[in-house]
């Protein structure tokens, strides 16, 4: 088996993956949402302390499987430095004690393999990656080589949801809260936020201006009284609708330029039902097969890290103990 370890942000997770049979044997995650919710977002130092407590507990549960572990795959990039340290340190310690090799896994590539958790990967394909830290369109060739087609110039899609939720005191993580509130909207045309970069020829994303539009409307409403539940729902609907429209506006431009046979949507924010529905319609329009990660594995998890690690194991792409470094930021080559 491959042991996968994920600790790039605020989720501690371990998984065991059968190398030969492509089966997920074990997966468990400890979320930190409750601890961070009072702050409206992830506090790095708190995340690091919680990883230190959670990872050993998760590891204790799989001790009987230690004898079957052939390699350890761990997220080493990108992510919060203090969070990555927890997983990488544990991986190194286990590598020594179990005398098995280390595999360094890019967290974003792990998300791509969440599309193929228990099957062989099918490349080439296009990918929309939307999360709390990233918004990008990727083109993956037959050999798994990655080209960046578009990315955000400021906030990510997921981060903008978190910030809007914080402005409205909806709690953290914001994606689920904003989506839930939006579904209770009554006046769908009440707020008319503009779509970012609508007439800009660049294939890029920007959510800071949209976030500011929301802030201005909230301040206007607060000046005349407290925000009602209906105010919040109507704002969330308008925001979510425009954020998704922004994603699709640039994505359709890419579809017109490149003929994808298949297209995947991954990352924590890919669980947004509005976005999923829109991309499904886009793929149908362009006669493109849509691949979606299971909702359970959209957010950060060790199953996708172990799955990506399996590919590197077969190619013997191991990393030496002293060469396993943490890289909080990573870039893909632009197409």
XYZ file of C-alpha atoms in Angstrom, residues 25 71 76 229 255 304:
6
model
C -8.346 0.815 1.744
C 6.038 4.080 0.358
C 4.938 19.161 0.364
C -32.151 37.130 6.791
C -13.393 25.951 -24.736
C -5.986 11.976 -3.535
